[in-house]
Short mmCIF file of C-alpha atoms in Angstrom, two decimals:
data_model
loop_
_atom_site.label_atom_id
_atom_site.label_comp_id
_atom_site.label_asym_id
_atom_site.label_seq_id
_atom_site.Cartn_x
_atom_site.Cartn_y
_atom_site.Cartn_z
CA UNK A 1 100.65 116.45 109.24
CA UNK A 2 102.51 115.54 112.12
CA UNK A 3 105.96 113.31 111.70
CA UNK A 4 105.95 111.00 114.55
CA UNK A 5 109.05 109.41 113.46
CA UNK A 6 112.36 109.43 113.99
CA UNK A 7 113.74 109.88 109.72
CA UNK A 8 112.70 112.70 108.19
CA UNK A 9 109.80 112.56 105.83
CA UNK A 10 110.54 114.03 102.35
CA UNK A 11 108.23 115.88 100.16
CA UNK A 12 106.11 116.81 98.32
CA UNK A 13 104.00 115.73 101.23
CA UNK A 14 99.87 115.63 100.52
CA UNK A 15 96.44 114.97 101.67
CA UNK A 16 94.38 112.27 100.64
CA UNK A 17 90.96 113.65 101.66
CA UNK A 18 87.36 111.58 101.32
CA UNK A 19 85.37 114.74 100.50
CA UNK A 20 87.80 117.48 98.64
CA UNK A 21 90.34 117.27 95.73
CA UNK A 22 91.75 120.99 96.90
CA UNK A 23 94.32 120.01 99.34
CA UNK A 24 96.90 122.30 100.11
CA UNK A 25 100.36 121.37 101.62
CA UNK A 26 103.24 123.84 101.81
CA UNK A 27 106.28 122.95 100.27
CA UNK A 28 109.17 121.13 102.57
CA UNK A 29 110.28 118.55 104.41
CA UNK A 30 109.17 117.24 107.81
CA UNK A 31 111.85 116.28 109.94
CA UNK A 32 111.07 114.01 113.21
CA UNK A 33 108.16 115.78 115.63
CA UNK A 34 107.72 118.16 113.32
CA UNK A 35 104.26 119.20 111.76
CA UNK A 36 103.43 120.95 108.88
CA UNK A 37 99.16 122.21 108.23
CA UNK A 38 97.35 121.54 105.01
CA UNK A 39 94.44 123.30 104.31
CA UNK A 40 91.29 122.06 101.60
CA UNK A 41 87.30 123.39 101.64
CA UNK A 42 84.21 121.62 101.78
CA UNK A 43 81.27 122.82 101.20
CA UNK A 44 78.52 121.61 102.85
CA UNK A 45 75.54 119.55 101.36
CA UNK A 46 71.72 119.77 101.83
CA UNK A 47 72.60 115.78 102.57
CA UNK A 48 74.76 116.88 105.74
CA UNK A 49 72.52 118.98 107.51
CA UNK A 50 69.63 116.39 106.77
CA UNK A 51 71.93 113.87 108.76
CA UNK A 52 73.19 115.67 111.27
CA UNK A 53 76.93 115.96 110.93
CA UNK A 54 79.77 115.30 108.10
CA UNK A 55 82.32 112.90 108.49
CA UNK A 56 85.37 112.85 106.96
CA UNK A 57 88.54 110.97 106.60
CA UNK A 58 92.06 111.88 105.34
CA UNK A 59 95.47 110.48 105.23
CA UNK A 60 99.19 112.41 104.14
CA UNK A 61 101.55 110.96 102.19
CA UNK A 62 105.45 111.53 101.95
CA UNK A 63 108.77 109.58 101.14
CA UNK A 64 111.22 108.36 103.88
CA UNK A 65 114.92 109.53 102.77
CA UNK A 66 115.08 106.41 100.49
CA UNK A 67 112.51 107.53 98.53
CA UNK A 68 109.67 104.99 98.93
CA UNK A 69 106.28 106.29 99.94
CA UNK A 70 105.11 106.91 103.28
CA UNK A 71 101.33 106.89 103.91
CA UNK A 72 100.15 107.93 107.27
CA UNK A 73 97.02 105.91 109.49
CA UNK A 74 93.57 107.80 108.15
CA UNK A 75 92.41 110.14 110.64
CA UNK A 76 88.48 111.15 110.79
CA UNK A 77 86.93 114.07 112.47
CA UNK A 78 82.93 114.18 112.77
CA UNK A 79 81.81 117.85 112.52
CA UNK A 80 77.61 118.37 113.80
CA UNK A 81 75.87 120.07 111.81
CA UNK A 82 73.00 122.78 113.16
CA UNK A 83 69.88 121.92 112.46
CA UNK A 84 67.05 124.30 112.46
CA UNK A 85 63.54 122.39 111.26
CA UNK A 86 60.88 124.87 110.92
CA UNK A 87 57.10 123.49 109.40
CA UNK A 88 54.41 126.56 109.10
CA UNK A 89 51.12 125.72 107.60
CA UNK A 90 48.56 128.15 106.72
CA UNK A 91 44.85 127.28 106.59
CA UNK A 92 42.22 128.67 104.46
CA UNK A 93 38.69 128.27 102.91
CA UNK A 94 39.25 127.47 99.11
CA UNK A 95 35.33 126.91 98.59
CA UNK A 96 31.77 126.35 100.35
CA UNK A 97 28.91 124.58 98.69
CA UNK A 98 25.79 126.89 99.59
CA UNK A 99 23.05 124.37 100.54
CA UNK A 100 20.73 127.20 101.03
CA UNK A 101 21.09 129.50 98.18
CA UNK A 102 21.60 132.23 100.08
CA UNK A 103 24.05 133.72 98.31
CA UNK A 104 26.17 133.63 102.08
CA UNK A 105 28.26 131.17 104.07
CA UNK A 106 24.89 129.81 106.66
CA UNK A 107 23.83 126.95 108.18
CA UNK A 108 24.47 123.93 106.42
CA UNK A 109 26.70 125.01 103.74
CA UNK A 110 29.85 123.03 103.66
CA UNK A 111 33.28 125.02 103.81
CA UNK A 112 36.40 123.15 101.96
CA UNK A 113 39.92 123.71 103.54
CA UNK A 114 43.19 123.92 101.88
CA UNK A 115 46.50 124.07 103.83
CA UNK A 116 49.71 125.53 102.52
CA UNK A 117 52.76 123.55 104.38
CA UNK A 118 55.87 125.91 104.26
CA UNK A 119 59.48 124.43 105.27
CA UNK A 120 61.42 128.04 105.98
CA UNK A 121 64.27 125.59 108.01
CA UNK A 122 67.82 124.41 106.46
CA UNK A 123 66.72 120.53 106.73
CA UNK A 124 64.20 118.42 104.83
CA UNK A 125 61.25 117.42 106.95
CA UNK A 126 59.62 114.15 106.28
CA UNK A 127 56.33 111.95 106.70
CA UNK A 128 54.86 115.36 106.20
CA UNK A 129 50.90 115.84 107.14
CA UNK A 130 47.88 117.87 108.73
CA UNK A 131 46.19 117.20 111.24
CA UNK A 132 42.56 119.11 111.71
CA UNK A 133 41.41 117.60 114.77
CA UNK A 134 38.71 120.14 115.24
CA UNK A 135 36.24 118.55 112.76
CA UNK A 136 38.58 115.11 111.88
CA UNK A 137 38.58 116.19 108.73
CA UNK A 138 40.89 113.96 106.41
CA UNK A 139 43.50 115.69 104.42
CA UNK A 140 45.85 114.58 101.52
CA UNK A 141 49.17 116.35 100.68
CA UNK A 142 50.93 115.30 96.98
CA UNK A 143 54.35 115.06 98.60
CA UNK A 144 55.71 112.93 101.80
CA UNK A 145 58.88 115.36 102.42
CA UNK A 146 59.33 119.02 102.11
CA UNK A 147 63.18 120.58 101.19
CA UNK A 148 64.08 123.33 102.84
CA UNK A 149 62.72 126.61 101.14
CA UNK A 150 59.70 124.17 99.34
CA UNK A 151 55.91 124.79 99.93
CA UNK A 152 53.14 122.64 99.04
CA UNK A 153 49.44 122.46 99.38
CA UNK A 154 47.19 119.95 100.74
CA UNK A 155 43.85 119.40 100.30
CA UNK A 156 40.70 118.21 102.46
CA UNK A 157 39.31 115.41 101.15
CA UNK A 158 35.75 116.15 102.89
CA UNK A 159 34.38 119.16 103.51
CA UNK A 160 32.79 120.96 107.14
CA UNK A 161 29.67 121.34 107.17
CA UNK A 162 28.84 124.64 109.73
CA UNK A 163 27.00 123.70 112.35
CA UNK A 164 23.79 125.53 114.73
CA UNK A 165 26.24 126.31 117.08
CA UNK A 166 28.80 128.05 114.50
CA UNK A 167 26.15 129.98 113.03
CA UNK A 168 24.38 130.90 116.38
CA UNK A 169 28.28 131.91 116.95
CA UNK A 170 28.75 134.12 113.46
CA UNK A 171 32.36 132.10 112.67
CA UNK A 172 33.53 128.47 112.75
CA UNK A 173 36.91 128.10 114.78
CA UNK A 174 38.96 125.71 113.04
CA UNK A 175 42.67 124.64 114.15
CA UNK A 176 45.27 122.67 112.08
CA UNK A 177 48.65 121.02 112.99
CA UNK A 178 51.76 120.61 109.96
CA UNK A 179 53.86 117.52 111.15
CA UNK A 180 57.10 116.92 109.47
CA UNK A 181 60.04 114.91 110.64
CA UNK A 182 63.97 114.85 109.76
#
């Protein structure tokens, strides 16, 4: 609090802050061009980091030496807030159909994915989805946004079915993309 005036302001003097209700003002007067620091804590939301940054406003309040109430102009601050957005997915074969009977994943037989989607970042990440472009296979997740620390699984909705080459190869490469947006 800073006294820009030219009577003293009279305590108690305090802070009316927008986001805390611990303000903390030494005792005292402030005469003129004086200051005096306050302190409060905030504690940061999962809400903050999502946006970005936390604003906040606060005003002081003392008396002028006749006793009437002196409120000062609000003052805001924007603080950024770091944002780290991670997305990991991890792809696997949940189930194949064997066409042949052969009692082995062959020719033919049709391989069904799943996908794990993993947010390991501090913000939430939404519009979340795969992408398997290597076979355009379609694939549904049960959630649009992922929290930080969440996980969910998606699920193909068709399956692959391996091909000559894949066989003549002994493995099917497969590649998937997790996308996720703040």
């Amino acid at each position: 609090i800073i006294n820009t005036g030219n009577v003293t302001i009279f305590g108690p003097l305090s802070i009316n802050d927008d986001l805390t209700t611990n303000e903390s003002c030494p005792a005292g007067n402030l005469i003129p061009a004086a200051s005096m620091t306050c302190s409060a804590s905030y504690v940061i939301t999962q809400a903050d980091l999502d946006s970005g940054s936390v604003t906040n406003t606060a005003s002081a309040m003392g008396a002028n030496p006749g006793g009437v109430s002196v409120p000062s102009a609000p003052d805001t601050v924007i603080v950024s807030a770091v944002q780290n957005p991670i997305n990991n997915i991890v792809k696997s074969v949940t189930s194949y159909v064997d066409n042949d009977s052969s009692n082995t994943i062959t020719l033919g037989d049709d391989l069904w994915y799943q996908f794990v989607l993993s947010n390991p970042g501090n913000v939430t990440l939404t519009s979340i989805g795969v992408s398997d472009n290597s076979f355009g296979i379609l694939v549904s997740c049960s959630v649009s946004s992922l929290a930080p620390s969440a996980t969910t699984t998606c699920t193909a909705d068709t399956a692959h079915t391996i091909t000559l080459a894949e066989s003549n190869a002994g493995q099917v490469a497969n590649t998937a993309t997790a996308t996720g947006y703040l």
